[in-house]
XYZ file of C-alpha atoms in Angstrom:
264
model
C -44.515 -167.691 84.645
C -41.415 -165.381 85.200
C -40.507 -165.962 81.070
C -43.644 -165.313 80.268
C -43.371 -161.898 82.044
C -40.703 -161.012 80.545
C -41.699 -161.614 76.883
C -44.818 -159.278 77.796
C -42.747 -156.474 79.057
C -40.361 -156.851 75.817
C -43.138 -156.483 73.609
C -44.243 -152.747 74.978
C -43.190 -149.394 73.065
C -41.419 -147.537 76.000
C -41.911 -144.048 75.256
C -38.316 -141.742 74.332
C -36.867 -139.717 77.093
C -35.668 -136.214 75.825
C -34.722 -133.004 76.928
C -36.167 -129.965 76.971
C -34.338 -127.500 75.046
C -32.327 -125.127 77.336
C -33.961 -121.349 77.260
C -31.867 -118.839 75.198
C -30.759 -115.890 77.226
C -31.431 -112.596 75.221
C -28.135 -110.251 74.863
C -28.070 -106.359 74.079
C -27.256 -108.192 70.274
C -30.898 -109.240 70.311
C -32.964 -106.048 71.361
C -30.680 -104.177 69.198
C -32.437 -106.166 66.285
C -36.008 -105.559 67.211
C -37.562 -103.228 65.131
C -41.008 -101.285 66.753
C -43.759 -99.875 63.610
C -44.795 -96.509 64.372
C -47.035 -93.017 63.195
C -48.723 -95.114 60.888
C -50.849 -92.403 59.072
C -53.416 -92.679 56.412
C -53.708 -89.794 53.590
C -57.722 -88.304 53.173
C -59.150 -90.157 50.371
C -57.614 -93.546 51.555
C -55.075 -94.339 48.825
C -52.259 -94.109 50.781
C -50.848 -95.318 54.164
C -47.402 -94.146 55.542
C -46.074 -95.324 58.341
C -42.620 -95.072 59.842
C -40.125 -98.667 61.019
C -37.247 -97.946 63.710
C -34.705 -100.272 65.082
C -33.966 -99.851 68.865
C -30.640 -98.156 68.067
C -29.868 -96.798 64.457
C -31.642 -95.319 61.432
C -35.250 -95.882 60.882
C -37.218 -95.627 57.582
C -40.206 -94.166 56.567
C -42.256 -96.298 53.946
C -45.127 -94.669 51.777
C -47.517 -98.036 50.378
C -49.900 -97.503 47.941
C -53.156 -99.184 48.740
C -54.203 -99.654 45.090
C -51.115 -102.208 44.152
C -48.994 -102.797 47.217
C -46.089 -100.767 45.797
C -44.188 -99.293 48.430
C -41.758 -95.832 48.487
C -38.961 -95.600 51.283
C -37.657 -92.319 52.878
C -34.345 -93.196 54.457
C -34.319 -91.823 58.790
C -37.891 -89.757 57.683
C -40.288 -88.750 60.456
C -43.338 -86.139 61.745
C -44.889 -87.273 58.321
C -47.815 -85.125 57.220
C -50.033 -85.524 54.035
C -51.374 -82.930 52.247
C -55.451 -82.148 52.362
C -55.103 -83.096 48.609
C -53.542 -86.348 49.555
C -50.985 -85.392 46.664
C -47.722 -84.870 48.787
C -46.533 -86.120 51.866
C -43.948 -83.973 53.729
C -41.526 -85.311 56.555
C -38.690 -84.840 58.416
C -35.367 -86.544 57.712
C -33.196 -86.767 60.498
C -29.451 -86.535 60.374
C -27.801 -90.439 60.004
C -27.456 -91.883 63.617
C -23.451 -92.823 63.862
C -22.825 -88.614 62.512
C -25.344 -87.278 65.019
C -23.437 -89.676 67.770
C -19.976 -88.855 66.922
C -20.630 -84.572 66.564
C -22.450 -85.197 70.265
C -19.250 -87.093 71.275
C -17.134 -84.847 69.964
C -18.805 -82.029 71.544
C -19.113 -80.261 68.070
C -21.025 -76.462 68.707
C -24.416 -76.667 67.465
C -23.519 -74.939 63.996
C -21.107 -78.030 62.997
C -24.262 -80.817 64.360
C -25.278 -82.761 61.175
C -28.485 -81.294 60.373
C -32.050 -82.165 59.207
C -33.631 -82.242 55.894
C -37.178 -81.825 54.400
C -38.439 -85.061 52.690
C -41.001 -84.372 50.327
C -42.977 -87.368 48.103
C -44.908 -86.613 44.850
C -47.642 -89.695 45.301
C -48.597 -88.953 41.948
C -45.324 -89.398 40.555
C -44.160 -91.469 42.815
C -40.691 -89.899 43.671
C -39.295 -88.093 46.508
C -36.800 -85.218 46.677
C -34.649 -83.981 50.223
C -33.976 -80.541 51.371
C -30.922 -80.343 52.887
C -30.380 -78.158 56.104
C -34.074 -77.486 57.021
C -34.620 -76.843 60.618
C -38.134 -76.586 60.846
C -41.444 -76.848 58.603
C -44.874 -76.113 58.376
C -48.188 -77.003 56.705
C -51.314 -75.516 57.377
C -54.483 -77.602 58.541
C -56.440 -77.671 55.622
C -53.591 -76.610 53.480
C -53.091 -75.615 49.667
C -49.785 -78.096 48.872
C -48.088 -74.948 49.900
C -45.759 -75.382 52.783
C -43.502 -72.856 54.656
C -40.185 -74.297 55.992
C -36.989 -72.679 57.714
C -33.512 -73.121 56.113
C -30.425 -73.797 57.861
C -29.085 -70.077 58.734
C -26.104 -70.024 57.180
C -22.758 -69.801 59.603
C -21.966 -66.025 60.596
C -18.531 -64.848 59.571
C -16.843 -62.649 62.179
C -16.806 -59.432 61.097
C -13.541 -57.594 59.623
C -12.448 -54.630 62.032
C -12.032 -51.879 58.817
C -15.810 -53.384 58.217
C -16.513 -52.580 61.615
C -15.093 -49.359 61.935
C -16.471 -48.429 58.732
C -20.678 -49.354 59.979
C -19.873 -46.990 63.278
C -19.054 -44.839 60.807
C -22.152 -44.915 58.778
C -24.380 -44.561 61.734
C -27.521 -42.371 61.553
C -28.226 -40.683 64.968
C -31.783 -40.525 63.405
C -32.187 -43.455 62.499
C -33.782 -45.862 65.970
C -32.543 -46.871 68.578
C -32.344 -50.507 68.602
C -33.452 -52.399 71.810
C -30.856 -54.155 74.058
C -32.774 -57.561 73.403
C -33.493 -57.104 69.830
C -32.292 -59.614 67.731
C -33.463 -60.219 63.890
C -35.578 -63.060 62.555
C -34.386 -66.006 60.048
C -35.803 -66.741 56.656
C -39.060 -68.240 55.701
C -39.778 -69.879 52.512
C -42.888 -70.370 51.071
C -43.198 -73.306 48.782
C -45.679 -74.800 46.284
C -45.699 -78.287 46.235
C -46.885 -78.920 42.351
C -44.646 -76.244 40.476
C -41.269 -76.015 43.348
C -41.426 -72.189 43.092
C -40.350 -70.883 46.181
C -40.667 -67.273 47.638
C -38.072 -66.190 50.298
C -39.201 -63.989 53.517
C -36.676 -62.292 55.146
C -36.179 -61.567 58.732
C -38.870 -63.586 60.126
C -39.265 -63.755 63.961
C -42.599 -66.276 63.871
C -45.775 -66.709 61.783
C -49.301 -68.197 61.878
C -51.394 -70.089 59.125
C -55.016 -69.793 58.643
C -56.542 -73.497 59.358
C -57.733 -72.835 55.521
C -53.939 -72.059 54.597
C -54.926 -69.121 52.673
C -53.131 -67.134 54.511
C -50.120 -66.489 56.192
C -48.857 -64.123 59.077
C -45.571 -63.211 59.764
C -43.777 -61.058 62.513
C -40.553 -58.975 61.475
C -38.088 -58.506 63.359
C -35.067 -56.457 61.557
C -31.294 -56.106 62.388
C -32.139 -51.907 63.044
C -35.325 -52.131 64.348
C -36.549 -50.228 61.347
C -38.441 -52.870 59.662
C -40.261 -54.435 61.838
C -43.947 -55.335 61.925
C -46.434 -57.584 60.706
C -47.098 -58.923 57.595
C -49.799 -60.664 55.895
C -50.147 -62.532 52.634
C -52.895 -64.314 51.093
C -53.449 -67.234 48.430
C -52.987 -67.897 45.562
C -49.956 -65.048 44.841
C -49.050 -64.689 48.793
C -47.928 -61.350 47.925
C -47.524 -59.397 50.987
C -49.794 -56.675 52.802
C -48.512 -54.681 56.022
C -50.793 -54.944 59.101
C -48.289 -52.684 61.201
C -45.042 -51.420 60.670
C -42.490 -49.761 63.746
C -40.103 -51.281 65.831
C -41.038 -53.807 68.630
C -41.510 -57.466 69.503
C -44.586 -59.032 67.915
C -45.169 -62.571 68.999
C -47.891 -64.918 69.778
C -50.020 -64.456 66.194
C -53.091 -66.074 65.945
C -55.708 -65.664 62.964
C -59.150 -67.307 62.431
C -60.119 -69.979 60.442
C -60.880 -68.212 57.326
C -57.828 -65.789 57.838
C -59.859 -62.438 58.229
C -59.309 -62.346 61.591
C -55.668 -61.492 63.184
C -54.832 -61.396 67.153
């Protein structure tokens, strides 16, 4: 009886002990590889989705995919992506690279030696995109015309020469106004159409306000003197300028209506 027992228990499968793999411990080395999708934006009519891929630390990339065939465009550290109403450009934001912006910060580098931005802007129809170096801000209107108004880089001031100096005191007007304590001029504007790249420069630009149409555009002066100042509208297609007021002061908040016949 006991032999036959044990030729019984021989003949059963026992089933394999193993162990359970031990749990792998995440490190800083493993978030820094995750990578989050983000602004995912589709243009009007549909053919186009853009959408933007960033890494926890590090410089993330804006992709443009064509819905038709799958092909894809990438913008290198692009962001705040736009389309036109046409659906014919898209215009973003390309940030400084990452390890530059890091080291000027580290460095403690004055604000006119930070790396700065650029202005990405992609021809869908083409298919190609071209950067703007040293943009600091841009603009597109709500229902815009593929013309967009952005804000170069100011260049660095020089300090001025004493003879130069000497010689502006000289030149001085007792006429001409007084300028006010707080008065300071604006920065350029340019105006640019998307299709043909011509590009009209505004001087001395203290703020401005689109029409939701975009067909037109107002703009506050603000001159070195004083004696320019005022505001400015221009209107599609030629955007050629039309004074509203003209005299020294500080003309801010602008606000126009929808169709741009209305200014506040």
């Amino acid at each position: 009886m006991r032999a036959s027992l044990t030729f019984v228990l021989a003949g059963i499968a026992l089933p394999a002990i193993t162990q359970a793999p031990a749990k792998k411990i995440l490190s800083h080395a493993d978030y820094d590889g995750w990578k989050s999708v983000s602004t995912a934006v589709l243009s009007r009519d549909g053919k186009y989705l853009a959408y933007v891929v960033s890494p926890q630390e590090g410089d993330g990339v804006l992709t443009v995919r064509r819905n038709a065939d799958g092909a894809t465009l990438d913008v290198p550290r692009g962001s705040g992506l736009r389309f036109t109403a046409d659906s014919k450009f898209l215009v973003a934001t390309q940030a400084a690279p990452f390890l530059e912006a890091r080291q000027a910060r580290r460095d403690k580098k004055p604000a006119a030696e930070q790396p700065k931005p650029g202005l990405a802007i992609v021809d869908l129809g083409k298919w190609s995109s071209e950067v703007l170096p040293k943009v600091s801000a841009w603009s597109l209107a709500e229902d815009d015309r593929s013309v967009l108004a952005y804000r170069p880089e100011p260049p660095k001031p020089e300090p001025p020469k004493k003879d130069d100096a000497k010689k502006d005191e000289a030149k001085k007007d007792d006429k001409a106004p007084k300028k006010k304590a707080d008065h300071k001029a604006g920065d350029p504007l340019v105006l640019r159409t998307l299709a043909t790249k011509a590009e009209t420069t505004i001087p001395d630009v203290a703020s401005f306000a689109w029409s939701k149409d975009g067909g037109t555009l107002a703009t506050a002066i603000s001159t070195k003197d004083g004696a320019g100042d005022g505001v400015v509208l221009r209107r599609a297609p030629a955007f050629a300028p039309a004074d509203v007021v003209r005299g020294m002061g500080r003309y801010t908040k602008l606000a126009l209506t929808n169709d741009g016949k209305g200014l506040a």
